[in-house]
Coordinates of C-alpha atoms in Angstrom, one line a residue:
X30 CA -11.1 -18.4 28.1
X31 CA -8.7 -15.7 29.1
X32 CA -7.2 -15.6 32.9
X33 CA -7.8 -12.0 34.9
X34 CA -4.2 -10.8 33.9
X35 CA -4.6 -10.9 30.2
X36 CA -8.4 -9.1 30.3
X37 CA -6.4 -6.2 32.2
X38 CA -3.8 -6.6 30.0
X39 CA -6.5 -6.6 27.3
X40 CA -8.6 -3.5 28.7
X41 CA -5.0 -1.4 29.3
X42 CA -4.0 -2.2 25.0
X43 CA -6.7 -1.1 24.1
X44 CA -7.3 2.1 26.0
X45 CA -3.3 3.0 25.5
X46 CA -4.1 2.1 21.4
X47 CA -7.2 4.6 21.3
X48 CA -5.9 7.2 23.1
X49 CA -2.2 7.3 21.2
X50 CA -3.7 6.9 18.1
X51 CA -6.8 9.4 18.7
X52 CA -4.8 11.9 20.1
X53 CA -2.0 12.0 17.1
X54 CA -4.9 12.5 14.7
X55 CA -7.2 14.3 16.8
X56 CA -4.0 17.7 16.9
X57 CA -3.7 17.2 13.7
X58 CA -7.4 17.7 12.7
X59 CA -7.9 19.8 15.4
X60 CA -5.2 22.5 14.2
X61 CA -7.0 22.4 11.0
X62 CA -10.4 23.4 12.4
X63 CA -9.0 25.8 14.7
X64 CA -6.9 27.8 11.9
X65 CA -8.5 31.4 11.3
X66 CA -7.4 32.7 8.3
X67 CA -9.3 35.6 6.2
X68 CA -12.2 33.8 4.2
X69 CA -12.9 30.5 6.0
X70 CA -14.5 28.0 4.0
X71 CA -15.9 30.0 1.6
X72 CA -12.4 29.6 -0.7
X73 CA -13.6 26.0 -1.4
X74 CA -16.7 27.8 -3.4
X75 CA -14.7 31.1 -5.2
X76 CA -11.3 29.8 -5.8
X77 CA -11.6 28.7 -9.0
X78 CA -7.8 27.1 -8.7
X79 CA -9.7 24.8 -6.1
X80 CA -12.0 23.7 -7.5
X81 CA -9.6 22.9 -10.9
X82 CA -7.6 20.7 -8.5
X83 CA -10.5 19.1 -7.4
X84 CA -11.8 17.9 -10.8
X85 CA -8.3 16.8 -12.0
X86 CA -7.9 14.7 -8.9
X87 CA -11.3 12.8 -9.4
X88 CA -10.3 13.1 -13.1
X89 CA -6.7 11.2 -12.8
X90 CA -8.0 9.0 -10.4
X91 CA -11.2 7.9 -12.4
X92 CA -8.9 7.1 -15.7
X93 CA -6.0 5.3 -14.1
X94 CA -8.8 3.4 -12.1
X95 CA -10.5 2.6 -15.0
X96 CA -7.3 1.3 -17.3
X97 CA -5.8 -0.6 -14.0
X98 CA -8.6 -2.5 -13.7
X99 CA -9.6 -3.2 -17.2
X100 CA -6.1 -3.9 -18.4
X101 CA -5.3 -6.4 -15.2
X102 CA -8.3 -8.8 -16.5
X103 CA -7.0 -10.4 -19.0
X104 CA -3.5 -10.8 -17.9
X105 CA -5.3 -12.5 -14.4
X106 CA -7.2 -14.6 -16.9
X107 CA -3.8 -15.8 -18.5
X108 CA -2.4 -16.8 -15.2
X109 CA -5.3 -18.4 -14.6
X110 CA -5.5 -20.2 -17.3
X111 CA -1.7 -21.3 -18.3
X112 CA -0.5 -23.0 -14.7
X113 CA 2.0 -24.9 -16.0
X114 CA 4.1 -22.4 -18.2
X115 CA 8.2 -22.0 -16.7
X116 CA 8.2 -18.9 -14.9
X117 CA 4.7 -18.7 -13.8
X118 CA 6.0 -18.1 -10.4
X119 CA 8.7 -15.5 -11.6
X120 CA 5.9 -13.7 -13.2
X121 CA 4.0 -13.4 -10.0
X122 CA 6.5 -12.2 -8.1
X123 CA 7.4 -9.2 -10.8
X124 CA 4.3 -8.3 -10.0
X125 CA 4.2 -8.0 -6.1
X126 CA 7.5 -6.0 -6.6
X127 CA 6.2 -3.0 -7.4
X128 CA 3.9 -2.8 -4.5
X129 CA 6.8 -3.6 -2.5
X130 CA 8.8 -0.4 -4.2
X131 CA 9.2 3.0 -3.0
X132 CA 7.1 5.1 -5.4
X133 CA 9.9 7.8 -6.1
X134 CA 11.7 5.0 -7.6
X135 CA 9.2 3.6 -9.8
X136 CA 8.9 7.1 -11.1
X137 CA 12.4 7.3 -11.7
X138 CA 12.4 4.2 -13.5
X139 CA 9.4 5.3 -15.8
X140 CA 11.2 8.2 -16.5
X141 CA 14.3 6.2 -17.8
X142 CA 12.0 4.5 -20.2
X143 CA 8.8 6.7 -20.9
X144 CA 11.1 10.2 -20.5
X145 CA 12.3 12.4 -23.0
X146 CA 16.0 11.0 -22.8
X147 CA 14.4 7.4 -22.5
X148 CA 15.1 4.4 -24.3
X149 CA 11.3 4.6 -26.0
X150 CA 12.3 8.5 -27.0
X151 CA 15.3 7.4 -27.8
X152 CA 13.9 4.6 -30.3
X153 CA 11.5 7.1 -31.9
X154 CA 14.2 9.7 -32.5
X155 CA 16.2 6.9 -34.2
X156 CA 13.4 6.3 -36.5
X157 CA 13.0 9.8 -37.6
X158 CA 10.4 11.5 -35.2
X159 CA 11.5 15.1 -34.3
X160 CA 8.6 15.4 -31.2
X161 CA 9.3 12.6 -28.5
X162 CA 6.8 11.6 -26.1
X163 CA 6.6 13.7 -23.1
X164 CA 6.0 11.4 -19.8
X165 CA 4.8 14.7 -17.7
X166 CA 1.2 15.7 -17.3
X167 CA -2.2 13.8 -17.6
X168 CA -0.3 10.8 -19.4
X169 CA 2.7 10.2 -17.5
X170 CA 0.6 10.1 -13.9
X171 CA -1.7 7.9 -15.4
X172 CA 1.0 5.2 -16.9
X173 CA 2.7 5.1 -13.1
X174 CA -0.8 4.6 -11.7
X175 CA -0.7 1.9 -14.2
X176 CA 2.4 0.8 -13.2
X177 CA 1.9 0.3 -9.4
X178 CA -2.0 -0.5 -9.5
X179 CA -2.3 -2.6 -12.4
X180 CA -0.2 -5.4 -10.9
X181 CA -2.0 -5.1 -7.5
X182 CA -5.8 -5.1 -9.5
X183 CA -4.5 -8.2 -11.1
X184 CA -3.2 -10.7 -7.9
X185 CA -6.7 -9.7 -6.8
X186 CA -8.3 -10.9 -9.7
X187 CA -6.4 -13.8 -9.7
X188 CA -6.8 -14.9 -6.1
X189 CA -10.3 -15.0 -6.7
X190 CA -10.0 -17.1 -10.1
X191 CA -8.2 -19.6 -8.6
X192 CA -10.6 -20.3 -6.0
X193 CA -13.6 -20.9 -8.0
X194 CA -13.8 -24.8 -7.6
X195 CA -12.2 -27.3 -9.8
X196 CA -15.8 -29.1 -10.9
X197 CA -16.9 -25.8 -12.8
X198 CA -13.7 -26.5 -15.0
X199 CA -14.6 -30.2 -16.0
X200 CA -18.1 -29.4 -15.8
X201 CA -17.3 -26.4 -19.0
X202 CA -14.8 -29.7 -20.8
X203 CA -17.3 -32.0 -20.6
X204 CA -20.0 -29.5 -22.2
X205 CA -17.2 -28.0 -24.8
X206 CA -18.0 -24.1 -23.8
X207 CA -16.1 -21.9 -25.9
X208 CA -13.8 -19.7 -24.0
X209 CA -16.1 -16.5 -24.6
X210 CA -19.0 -18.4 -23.0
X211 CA -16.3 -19.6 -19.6
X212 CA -15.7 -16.1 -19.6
X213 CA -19.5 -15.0 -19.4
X214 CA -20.8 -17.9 -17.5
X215 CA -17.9 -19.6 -14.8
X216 CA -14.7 -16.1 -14.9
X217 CA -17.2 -13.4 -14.9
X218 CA -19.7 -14.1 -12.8
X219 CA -16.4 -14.6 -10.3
X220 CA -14.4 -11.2 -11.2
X221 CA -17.8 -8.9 -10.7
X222 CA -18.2 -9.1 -7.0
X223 CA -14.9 -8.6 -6.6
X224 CA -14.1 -5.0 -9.1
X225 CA -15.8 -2.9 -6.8
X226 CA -13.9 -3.5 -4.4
X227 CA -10.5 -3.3 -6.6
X228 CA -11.6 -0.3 -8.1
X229 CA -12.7 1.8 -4.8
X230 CA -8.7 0.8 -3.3
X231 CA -7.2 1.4 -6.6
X232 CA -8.8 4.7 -7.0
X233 CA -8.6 5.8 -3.3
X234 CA -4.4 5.2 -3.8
X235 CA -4.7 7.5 -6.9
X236 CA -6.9 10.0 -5.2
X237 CA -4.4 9.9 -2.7
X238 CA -1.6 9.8 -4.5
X239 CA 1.1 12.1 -4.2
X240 CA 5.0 11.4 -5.0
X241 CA 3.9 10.1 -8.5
X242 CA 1.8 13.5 -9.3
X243 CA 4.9 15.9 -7.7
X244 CA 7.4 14.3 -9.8
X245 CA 5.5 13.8 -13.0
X246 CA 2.2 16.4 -12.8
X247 CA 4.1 18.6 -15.1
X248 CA 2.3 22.1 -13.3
X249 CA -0.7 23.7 -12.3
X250 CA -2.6 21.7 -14.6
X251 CA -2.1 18.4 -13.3
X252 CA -2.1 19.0 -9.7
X253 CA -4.0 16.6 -7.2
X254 CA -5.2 18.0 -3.9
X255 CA -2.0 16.3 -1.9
X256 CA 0.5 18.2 -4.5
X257 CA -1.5 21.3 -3.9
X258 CA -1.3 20.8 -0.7
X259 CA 2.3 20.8 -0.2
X260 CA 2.9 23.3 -2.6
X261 CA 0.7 25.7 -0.7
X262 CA 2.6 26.0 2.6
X263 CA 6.1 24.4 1.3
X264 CA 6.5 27.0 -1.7
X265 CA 3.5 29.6 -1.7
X266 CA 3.2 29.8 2.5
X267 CA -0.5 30.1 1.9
X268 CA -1.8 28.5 5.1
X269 CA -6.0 29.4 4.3
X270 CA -5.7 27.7 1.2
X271 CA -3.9 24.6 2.3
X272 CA -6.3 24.0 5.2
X273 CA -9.2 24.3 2.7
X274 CA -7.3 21.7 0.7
X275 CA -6.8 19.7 3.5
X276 CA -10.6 19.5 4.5
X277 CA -11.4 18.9 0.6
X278 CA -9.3 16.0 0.6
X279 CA -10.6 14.5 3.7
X280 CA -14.1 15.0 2.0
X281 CA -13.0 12.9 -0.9
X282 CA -11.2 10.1 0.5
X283 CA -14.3 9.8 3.2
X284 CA -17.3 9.3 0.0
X285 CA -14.8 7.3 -1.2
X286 CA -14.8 4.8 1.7
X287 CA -18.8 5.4 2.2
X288 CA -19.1 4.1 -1.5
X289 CA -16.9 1.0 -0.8
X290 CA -18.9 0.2 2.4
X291 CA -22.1 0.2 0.1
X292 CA -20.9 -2.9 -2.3
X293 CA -21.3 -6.3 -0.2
X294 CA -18.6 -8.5 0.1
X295 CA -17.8 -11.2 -2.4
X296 CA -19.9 -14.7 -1.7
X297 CA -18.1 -17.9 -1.0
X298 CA -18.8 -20.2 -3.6
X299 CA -20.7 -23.8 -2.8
X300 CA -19.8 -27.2 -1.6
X301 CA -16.3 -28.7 -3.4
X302 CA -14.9 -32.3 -3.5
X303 CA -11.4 -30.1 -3.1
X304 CA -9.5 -31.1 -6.4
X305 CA -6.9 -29.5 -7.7
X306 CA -7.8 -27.1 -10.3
X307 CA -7.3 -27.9 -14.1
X308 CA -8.3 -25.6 -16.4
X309 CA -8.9 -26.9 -20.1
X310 CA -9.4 -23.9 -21.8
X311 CA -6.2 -22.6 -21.8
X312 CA -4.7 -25.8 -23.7
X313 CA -5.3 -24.6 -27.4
X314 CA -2.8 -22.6 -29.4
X315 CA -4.7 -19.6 -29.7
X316 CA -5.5 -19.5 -26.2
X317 CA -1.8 -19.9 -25.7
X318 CA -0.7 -17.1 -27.9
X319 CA -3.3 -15.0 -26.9
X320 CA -2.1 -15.7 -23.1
X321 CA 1.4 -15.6 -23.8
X322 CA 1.2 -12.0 -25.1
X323 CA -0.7 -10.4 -22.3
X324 CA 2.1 -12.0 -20.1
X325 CA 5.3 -10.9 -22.5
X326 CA 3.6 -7.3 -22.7
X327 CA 3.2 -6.9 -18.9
X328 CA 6.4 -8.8 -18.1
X329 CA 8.1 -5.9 -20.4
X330 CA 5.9 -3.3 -19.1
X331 CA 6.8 -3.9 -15.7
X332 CA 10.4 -5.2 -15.8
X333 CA 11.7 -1.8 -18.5
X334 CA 11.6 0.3 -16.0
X335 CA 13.2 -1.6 -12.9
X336 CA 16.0 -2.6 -15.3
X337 CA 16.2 1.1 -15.8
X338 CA 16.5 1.8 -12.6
X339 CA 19.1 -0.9 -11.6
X340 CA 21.1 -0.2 -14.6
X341 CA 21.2 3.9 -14.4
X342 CA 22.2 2.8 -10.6
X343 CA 25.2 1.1 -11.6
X344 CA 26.3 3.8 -13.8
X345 CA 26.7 5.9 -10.8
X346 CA 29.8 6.3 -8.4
X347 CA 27.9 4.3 -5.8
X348 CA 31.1 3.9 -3.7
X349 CA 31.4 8.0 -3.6
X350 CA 27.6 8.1 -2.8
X351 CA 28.2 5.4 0.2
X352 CA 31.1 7.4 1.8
X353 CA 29.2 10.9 1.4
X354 CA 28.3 12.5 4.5
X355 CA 24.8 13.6 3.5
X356 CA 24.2 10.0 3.0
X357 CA 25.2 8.7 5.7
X358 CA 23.5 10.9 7.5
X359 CA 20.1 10.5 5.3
X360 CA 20.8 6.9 5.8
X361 CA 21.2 7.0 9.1
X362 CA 17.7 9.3 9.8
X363 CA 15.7 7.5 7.5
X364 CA 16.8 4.0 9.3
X365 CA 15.7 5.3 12.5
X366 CA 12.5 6.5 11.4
X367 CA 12.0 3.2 10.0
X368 CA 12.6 1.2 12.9
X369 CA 10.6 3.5 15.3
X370 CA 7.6 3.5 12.7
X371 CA 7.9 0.1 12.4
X372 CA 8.1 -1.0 16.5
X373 CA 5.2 1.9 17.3
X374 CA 3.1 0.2 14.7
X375 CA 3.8 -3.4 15.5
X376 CA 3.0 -2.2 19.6
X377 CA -0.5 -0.5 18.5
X378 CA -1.2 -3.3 16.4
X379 CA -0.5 -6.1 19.2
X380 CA -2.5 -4.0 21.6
X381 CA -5.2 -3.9 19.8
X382 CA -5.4 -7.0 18.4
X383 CA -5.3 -8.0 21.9
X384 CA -8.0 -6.1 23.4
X385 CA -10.4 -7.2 20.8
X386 CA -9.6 -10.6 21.4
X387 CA -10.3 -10.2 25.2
X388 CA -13.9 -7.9 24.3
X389 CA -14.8 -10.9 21.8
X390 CA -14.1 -13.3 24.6
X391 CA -16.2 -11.8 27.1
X392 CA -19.3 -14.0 27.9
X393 CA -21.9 -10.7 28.2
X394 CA -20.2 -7.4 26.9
X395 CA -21.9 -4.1 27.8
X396 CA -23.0 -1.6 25.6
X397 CA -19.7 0.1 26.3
X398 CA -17.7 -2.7 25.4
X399 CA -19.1 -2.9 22.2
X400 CA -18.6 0.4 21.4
X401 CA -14.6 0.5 22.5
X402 CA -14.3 -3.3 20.2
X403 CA -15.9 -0.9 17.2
X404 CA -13.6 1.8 17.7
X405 CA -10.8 -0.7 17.6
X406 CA -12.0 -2.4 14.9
X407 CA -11.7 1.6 12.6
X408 CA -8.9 3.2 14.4
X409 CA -6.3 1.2 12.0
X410 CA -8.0 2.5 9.1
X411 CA -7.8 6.5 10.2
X412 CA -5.3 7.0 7.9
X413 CA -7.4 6.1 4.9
X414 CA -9.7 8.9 5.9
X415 CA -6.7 11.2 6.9
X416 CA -4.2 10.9 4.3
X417 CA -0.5 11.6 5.7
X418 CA -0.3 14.6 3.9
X419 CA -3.4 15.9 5.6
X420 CA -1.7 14.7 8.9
X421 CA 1.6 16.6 7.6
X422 CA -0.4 19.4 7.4
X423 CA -2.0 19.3 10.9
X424 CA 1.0 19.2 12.7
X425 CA 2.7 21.6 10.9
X426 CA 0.1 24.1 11.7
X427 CA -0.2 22.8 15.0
X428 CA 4.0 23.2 15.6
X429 CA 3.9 26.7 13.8
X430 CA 3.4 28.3 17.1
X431 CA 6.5 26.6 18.8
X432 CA 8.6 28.5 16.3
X433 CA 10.6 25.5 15.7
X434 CA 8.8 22.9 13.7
X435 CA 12.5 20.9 12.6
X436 CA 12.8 19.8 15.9
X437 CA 9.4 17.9 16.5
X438 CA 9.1 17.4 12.8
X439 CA 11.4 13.5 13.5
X440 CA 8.6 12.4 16.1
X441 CA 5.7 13.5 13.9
X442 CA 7.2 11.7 10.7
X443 CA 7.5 8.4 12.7
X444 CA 4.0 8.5 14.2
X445 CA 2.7 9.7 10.8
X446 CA 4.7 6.5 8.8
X447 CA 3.2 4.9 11.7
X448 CA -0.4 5.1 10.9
X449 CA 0.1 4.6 7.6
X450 CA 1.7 1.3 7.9
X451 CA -0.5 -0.1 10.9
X452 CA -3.1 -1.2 8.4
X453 CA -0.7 -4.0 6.4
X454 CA 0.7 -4.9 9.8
X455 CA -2.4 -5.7 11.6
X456 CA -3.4 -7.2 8.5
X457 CA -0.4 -9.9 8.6
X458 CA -0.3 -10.4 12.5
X459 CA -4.2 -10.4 13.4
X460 CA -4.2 -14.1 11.3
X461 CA -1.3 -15.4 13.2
X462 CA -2.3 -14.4 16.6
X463 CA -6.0 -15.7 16.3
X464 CA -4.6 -19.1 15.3
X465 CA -1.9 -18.6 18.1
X466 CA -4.4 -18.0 20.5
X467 CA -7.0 -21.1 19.7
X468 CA -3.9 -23.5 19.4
X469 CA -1.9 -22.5 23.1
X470 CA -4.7 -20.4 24.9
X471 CA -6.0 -23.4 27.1
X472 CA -2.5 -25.0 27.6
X473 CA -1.2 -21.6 28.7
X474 CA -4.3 -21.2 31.0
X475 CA -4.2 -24.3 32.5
X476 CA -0.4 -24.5 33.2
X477 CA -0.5 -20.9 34.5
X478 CA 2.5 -19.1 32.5
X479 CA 2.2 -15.9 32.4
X480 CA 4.6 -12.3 31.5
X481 CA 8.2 -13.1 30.3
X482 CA 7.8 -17.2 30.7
X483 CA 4.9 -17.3 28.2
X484 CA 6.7 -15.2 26.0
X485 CA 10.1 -16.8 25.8
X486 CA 8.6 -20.0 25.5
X487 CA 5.4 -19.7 23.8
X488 CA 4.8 -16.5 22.2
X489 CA 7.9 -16.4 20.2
X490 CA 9.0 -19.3 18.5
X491 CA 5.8 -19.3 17.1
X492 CA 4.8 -15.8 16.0
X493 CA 8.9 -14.5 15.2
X494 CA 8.0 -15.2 11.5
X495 CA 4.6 -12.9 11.3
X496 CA 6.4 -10.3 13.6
X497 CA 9.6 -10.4 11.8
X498 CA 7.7 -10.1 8.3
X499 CA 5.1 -7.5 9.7
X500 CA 8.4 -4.9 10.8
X501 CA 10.3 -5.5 8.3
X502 CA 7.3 -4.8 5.8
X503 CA 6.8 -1.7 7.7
X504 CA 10.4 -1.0 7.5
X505 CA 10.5 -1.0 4.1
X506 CA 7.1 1.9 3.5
X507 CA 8.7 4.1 5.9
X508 CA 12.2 3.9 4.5
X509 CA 10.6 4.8 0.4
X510 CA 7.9 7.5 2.0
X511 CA 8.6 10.5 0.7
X512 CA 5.0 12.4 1.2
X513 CA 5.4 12.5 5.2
X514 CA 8.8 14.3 5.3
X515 CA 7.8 16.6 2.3
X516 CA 6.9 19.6 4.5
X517 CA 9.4 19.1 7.0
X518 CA 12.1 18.5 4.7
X519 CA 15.1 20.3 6.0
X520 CA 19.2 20.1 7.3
X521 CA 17.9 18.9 10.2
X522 CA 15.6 16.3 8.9
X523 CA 16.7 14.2 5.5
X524 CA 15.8 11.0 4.7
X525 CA 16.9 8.4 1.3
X526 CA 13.6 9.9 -0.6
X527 CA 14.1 13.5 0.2
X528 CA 17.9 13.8 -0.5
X529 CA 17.0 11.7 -3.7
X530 CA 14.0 14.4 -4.8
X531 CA 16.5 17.5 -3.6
X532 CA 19.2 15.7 -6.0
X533 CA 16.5 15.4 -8.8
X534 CA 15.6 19.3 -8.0
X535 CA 19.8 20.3 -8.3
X536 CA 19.9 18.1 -12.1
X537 CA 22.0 15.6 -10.6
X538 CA 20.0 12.6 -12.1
X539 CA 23.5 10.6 -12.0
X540 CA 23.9 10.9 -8.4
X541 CA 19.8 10.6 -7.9
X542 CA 20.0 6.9 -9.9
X543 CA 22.6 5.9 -7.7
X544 CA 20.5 6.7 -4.4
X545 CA 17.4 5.6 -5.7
X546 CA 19.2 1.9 -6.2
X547 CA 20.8 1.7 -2.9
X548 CA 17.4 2.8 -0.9
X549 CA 15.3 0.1 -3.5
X550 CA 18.1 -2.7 -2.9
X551 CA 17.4 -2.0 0.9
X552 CA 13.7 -1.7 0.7
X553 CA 13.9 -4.9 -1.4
X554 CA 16.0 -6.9 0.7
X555 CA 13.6 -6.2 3.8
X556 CA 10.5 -7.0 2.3
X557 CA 12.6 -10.5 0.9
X558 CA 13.5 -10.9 4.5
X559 CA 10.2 -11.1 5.7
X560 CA 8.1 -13.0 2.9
X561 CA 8.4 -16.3 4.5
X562 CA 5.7 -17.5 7.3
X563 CA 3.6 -14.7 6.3
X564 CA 0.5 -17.0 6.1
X565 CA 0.2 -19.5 8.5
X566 CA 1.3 -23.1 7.7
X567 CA -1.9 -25.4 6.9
X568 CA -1.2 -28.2 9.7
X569 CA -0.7 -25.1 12.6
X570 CA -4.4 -24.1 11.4
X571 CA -5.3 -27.7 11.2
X572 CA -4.0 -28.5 14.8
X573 CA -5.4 -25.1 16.0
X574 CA -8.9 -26.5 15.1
X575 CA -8.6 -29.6 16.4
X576 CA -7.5 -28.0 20.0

């Protein structure tokens, strides 16, 4: 039960979290409908460049679905099966980094390894091959959608391996199943409620990619809706054709999320006596070998190019790069945008975590109430169905009639990196403050502390950890964004991505490799910083329960 203070409380959250984040997104969309521009809609039917960007977008984001998700089940299977190999652990973690990493530094690493100077195009040279691989076009976007989604398609996979129940294992011993029939009867039956799923997120980031497809698209031909977005107002000033973009992209990200919505959720699987899981198939040698290779292949596949990365890096003059003033002041920018990203999307998420606790709470909500708790319950995910880069676009053709678009264009970046972090955050606090709530909500109640009290001596010595790791998470995807400042890129606004890309641009790949190692180093050490009490301990959820 929650006292009168903290329903108002409750009630004000969640009004001020609608009405901040509808109104950022409403300008935005509303500045696209309200552009007048020569043919209106009917580019989206006799621009034939359209409609080519369309089909390569599904196209790119179809194939690199399909190989993430196919290539990430048997290397969760060998994780699954070999627990007890050194470096298990080590192997994880490769693989969360990176989802961790800023993008434009993935792609420089790929580059260093998959590029025409690269040590794989370096290898075939020495062996006599005049024609190296070329990492641009169709083939280089999909291996760095491979790259970042593979590794995220497989901790998926995994998670849901590991909790099928330990009885199915001795049950599958006991009747000496071959691994081909534990595949089709215990792993399968576990992985296919859960590839929908993987595959709709998977290919809604590759729909929605951008950096990746800017950097390696290789030209007209291999241009996603988001590159063609940018390149219509940032190079071509085309404003008709970018809003039709816009609109076509919103079109395709929202079937995609109508097609997720169709697939049911996984189930939960039956009763358990709650042993720890031994699996037996993965104790023969060829199970072994067969496991051991999947592992070495992605443990080289992954590690190449961040070892590219950090080693390019330290061939730079990274003490030069430190001292330079466009650094600093890139530094300096992108450090602020951070932080203010970070705090606005750590204040919407606590408001409106809040206010659907209090609606929840309430013994007889009205019809009204129920309506504001299902708003609450979407408004996070907005920016799935509004990429930032149709966002971007809003606002800059919202801010084209000030006549000054550098000046607002720090406060729209931060409310744009904003949005699109407030998803993971409310996804790491929401836990935390549930349990908070059911283990100190009577005690608080009954005592009577309230504002500043409750907080210095209740609130945060137990929720620091998820707050800590929720910012500094949300630190870390503003500081690598690059698709947010790409059309207000300017003197007046540069951050670590964008003076990296405009170094890239200028053919100064030394200095680039430098940058990108200082801004991965610091987007590293923040997401380290916060990867402790991300999940709540199991005897706080035990004596939550019991109170």
């Amino acid at each position: 039960m929650l006292g009168r203070r903290q329903r108002l409380t409750g009630f004000l959250g969640g009004a001020f979290s609608l009405a901040a984040i509808g109104t950022f997104v409403g300008v935005a969309v509303l500045a696209l409908l309200g552009y007048r521009g020569g043919r209106g809609f009917t580019v989206l039917f006799s621009d034939p460049l359209l409609l080519s960007v369309l089909r390569f977008t599904l196209l790119q984001a179809a194939l690199s679905t399909a190989l993430s998700v196919m290539l990430a089940i048997p290397i969760a299977r060998a994780l699954a099966r070999q627990t007890r190999f050194p470096g298990r652990m080590w192997v994880i973690r490769l693989m969360a980094v990176p989802m961790g990493l800023p993008v434009l530094i993935g792609a420089l690493g790929l580059i260093g390894i998959w590029g025409r100077q690269g040590l794989l195009n370096d290898g075939l040279l020495f062996l006599g091959k005049a024609e190296p691989v070329s990492i641009y076009g169709l083939g280089g976007i999909l291996l760095a959608h491979v790259f970042f989604n593979l590794p995220l398609a497989a901790r998926l996979m995994l998670a849901g391996l590991e909790r099928l129940p330990s009885e199915y294992w001795l049950m599958s011993a006991t009747l000496g199943m071959k691994p081909r029939a534990i595949f089709r009867f215990i792993e399968w039956p576990a992985l296919r409620p859960l590839i929908p799923g993987i595959a709709g997120l998977v290919f809604m980031l590759c729909a929605t990619s951008f950096t990746l497809v800017l950097i390696l698209g290789g030209g007209p031909a291999a241009t996603t809706l988001e590159v063609a977005i940018y390149q219509a107002l940032r190079f071509d000033f085309d404003p008709e054709r970018a809003v039709s973009l816009a609109f076509l992209q919103i079109a395709v990200t929202a079937l995609v999320l109508v097609a997720m919505a169709l697939f049911p959720a996984p189930r939960e699987y039956g009763q358990t006596l709650g042993r720890a899981s031994r699996r037996f198939d993965g104790e023969s040698l060829t199970a072994r070998l067969s496991d051991g290779a999947a592992l070495v292949v992605v443990v080289l596949f992954l590690a190449l190019p961040l070892g590219s990365v950090a080693v390019s890096g330290l061939r730079a003059d990274l003490f030069k790069l430190l001292t330079e003033a466009a650094f600093l002041r890139a530094a300096a920018t992108s450090l602020a945008i951070a932080l203010g990203s970070a705090l606005s999307a750590l204040l919407l998420a606590l408001a409106t975590i809040h206010a659907q606790t209090v609606i929840s709470l309430l013994q007889r909500p009205s019809l009204a109430m129920r309506g504001i708790s299902i708003l609450l319950s979407g408004v996070s995910s907005l920016v799935l169905l509004v990429p930032t880069i149709v966002l971007a676009t809003g606002w800059f053709m919202a801010l084209r009639s000030t006549g000054d678009i550098a000046s607002f264009a720090p406060v729209v970046v931060v409310g744009i990196n904003a949005l699109m972090s407030l998803p993971f955050v409310m996804r790491v606090v929401a836990p935390a403050l549930e349990i908070h709530r059911a283990a100190t909500g009577r005690l608080v109640l009954s005592l009577g502390i309230h504002g500043f009290s409750k907080l210095r001596l209740i609130d945060w010595p137990l929720l620091k950890k998820p707050l800590l790791t929720a910012l500094s998470f949300a630190m870390a995807l503003s500081l690598g964004d690059l698709g947010a400042v790409a059309l207000f890129g300017s003197e007046k606004i540069t951050t670590l991505p964008w003076l990296i890309y405009s170094r890239m641009g200028h053919y100064r790949t030394n200095d680039a490799d430098g940058l990108a190692l200082i801004l991965g180093m610091i987007c590293l050490l923040l997401t380290l910083a916060g990867t402790t009490g991300v999940q709540p301990r199991k005897d706080e959820a035990e004596n939550a329960e019991r109170i």
